[in-house]
Coordinates of C-alpha atoms in Angstrom, one line a residue:
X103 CA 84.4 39.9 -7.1
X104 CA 80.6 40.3 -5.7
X105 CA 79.9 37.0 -5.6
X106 CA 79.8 36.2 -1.8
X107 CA 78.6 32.9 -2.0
X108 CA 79.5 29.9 -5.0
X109 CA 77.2 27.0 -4.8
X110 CA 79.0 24.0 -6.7
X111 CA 79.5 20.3 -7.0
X112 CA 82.0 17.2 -7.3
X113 CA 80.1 15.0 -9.8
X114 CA 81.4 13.9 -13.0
X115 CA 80.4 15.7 -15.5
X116 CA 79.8 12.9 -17.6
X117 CA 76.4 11.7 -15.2
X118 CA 75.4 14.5 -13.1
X119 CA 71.7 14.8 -11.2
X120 CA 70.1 11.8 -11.8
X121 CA 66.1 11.6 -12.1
X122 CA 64.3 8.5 -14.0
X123 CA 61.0 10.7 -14.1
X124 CA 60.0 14.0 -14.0
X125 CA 56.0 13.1 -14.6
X126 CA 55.5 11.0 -11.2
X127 CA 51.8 12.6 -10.0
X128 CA 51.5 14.9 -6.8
X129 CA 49.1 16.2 -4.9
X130 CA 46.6 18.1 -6.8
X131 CA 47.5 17.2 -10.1
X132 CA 51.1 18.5 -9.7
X133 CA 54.0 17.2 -11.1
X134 CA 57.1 16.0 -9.1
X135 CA 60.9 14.0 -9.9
X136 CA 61.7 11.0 -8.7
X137 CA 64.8 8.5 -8.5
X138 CA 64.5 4.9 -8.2
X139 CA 67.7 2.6 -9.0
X140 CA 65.7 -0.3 -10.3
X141 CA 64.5 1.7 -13.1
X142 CA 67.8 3.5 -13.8
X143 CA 69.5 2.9 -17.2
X144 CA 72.8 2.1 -15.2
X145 CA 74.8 1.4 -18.7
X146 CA 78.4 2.2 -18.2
X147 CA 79.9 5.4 -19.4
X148 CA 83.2 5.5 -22.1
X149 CA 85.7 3.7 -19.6
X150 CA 87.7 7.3 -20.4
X151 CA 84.8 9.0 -18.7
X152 CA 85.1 6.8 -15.4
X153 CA 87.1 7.4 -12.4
X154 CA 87.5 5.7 -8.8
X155 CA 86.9 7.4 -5.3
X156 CA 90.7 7.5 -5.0
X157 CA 91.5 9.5 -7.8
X158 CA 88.5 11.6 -7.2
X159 CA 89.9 12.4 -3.7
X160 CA 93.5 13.3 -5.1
X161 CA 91.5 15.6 -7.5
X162 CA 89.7 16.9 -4.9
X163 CA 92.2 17.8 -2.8
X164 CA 94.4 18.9 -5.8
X165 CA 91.6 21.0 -6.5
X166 CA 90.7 22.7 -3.0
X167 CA 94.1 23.1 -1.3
X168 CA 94.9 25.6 -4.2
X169 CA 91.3 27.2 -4.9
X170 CA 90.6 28.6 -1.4
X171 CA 93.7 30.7 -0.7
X172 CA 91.8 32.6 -4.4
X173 CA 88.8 32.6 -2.2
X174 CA 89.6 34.1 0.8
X175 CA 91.6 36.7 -0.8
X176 CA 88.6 37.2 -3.0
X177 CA 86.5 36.8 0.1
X178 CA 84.1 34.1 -1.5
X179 CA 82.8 31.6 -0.1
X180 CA 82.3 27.9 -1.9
X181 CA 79.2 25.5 -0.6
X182 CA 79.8 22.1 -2.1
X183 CA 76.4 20.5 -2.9
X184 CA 76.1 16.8 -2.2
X185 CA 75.9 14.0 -4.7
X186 CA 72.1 13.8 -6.3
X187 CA 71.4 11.2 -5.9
X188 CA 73.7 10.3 -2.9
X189 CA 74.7 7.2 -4.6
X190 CA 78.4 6.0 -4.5
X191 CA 78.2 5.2 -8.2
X192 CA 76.2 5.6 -11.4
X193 CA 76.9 4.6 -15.3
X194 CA 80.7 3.1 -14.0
X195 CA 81.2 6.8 -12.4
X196 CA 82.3 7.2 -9.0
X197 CA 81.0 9.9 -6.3
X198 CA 82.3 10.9 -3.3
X199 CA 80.3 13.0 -1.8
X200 CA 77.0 11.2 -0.9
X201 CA 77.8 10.1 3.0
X202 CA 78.0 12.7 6.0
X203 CA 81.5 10.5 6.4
X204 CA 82.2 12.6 3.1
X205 CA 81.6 15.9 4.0
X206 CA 83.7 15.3 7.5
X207 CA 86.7 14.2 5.0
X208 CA 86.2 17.6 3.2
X209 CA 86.6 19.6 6.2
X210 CA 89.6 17.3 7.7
X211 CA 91.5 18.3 4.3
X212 CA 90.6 21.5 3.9
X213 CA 89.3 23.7 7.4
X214 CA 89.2 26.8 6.4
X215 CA 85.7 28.3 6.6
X216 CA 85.7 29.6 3.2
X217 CA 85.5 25.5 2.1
X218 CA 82.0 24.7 3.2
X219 CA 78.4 23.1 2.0
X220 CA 74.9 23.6 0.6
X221 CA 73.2 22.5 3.2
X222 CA 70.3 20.4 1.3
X223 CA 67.3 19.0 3.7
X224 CA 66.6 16.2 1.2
X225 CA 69.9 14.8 0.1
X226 CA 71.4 14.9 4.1
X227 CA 68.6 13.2 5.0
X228 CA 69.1 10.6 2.6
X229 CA 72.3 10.4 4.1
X230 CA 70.9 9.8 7.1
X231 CA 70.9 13.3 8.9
X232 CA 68.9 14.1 11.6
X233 CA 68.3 18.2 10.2
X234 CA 68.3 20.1 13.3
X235 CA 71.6 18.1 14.9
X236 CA 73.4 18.0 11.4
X237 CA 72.9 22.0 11.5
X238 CA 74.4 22.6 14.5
X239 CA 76.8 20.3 14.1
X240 CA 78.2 21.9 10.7
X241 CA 77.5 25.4 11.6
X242 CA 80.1 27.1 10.6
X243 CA 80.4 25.4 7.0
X244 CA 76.9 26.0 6.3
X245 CA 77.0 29.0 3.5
X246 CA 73.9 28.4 1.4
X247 CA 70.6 26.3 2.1
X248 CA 68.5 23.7 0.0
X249 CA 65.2 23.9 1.1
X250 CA 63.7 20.8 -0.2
X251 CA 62.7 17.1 0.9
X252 CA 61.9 13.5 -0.3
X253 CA 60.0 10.5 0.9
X254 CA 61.8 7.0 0.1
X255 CA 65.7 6.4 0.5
X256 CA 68.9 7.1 -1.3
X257 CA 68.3 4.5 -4.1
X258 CA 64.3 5.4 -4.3
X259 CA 62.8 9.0 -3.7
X260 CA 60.3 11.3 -4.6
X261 CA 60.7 15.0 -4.1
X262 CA 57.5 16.7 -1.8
X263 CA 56.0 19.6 -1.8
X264 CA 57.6 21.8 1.1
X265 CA 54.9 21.0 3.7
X266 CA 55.9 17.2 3.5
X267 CA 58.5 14.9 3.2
X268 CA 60.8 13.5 6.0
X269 CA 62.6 16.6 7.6
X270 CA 60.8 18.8 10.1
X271 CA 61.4 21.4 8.4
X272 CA 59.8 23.8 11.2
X273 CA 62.8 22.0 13.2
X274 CA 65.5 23.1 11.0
X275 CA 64.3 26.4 10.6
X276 CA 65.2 26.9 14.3
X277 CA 68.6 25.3 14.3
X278 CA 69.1 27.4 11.5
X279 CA 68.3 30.3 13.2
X280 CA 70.0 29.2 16.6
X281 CA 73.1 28.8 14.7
X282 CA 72.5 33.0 13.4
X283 CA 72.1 31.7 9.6
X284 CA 72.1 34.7 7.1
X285 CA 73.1 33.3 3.9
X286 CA 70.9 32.7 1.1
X287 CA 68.3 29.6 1.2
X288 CA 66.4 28.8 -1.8
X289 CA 62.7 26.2 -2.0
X290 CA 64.7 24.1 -4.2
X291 CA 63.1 21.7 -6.3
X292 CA 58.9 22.0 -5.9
X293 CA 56.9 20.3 -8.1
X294 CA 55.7 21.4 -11.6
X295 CA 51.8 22.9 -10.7
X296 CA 48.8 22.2 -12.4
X297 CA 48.5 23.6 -16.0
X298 CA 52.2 24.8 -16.0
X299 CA 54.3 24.1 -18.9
X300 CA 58.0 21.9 -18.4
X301 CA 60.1 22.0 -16.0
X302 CA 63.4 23.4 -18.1
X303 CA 61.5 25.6 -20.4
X304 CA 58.1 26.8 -18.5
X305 CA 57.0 28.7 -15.8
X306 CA 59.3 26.8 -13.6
X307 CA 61.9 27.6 -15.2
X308 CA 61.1 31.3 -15.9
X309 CA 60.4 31.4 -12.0
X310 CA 64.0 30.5 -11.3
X311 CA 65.4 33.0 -13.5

């Protein structure tokens, strides 16, 4: 189909990516995101809307036991992107995939190659990743790359600019190439410059496209 690579995720549609400001000062008068659970407006969602981990497991595996024989005769591959924020619940709505317990589950139900992750630096080390080890360790799932960090913890983060934040990042270059990475790897994320207009409608934003 010419699309080698499908970046997705598992969160509810109903509260996605999480941020409680996009306006927290950087370096140089820059602009960055951040996430911090005390100041999150954590008001329940339509109880229709909600769902527990169980469920959302069945669903998952409802979902990925029938989508990856598609894929490997279509010869894509998927790369699940973790919960953002890796929280196990916000607004009433479960998530599953914010532990690196989680993303050995994913492989246990599903091992074929084609079913594998984004690799984000900020949100597995959130989880408690060390970069270079979780690499290797998930080397052959690995089919697209965040390139990204955070200062703070799951339930409190900032987003950096690439040269800081809590991965070595010079370290997971190497394990990355150690482990023969090609696929495509994207600086995820940087902060909103000086001068430049929003981040969903400016130069940011034009940048991405």
């Amino acid at each position: 189909v010419g699309v080698p690579v499908l970046c997705y995720n598992f969160m509810n549609w109903a509260c996605r990516v999480g941020r409680t400001s996009y306006e927290a000062p950087a370096r140089g008068n820059a602009l960055t995101s951040t996430f911090d659970m005390s100041q999150w407006d954590d008001t329940p969602v339509a109880a229709e809307l909600q769902c527990e981990p169980a469920r959302l497991w069945e669903n998952y595996t409802w979902f990925i036991k029938r989508i990856i024989p598609v894929c490997e005769e279509a010869n894509v591959y998927l790369a699940l992107h973790p919960d953002d924020p890796p929280v196990p619940r916000l607004r009433g709505v479960a998530r599953i995939f914010n532990t690196l317990d989680a993303f050995d589950r994913m492989v246990e139900i599903e091992p074929s190659v084609r079913n594998g992750i984004t690799y984000d630096l900020s949100l597995f080390a959130l989880m408690g990743a060390d970069a270079p080890r979780e690499i290797v360790k998930r080397r052959r799932y690995i089919h697209f790359v965040h390139f990204r960090d955070v200062v703070g913890e799951r339930t409190r983060y900032t987003e950096t600019f690439h040269d800081e934040g809590m991965t070595d990042k010079v370290a997971a270059m190497r394990a990355l190439q150690e482990i023969g990475f090609q696929g495509p790897m994207r600086p995820d994320h940087v902060p909103l410059m000086a001068g430049e207009e929003g981040h969903a409608t400016g130069d940011k934003a034009k940048g991405y496209f």
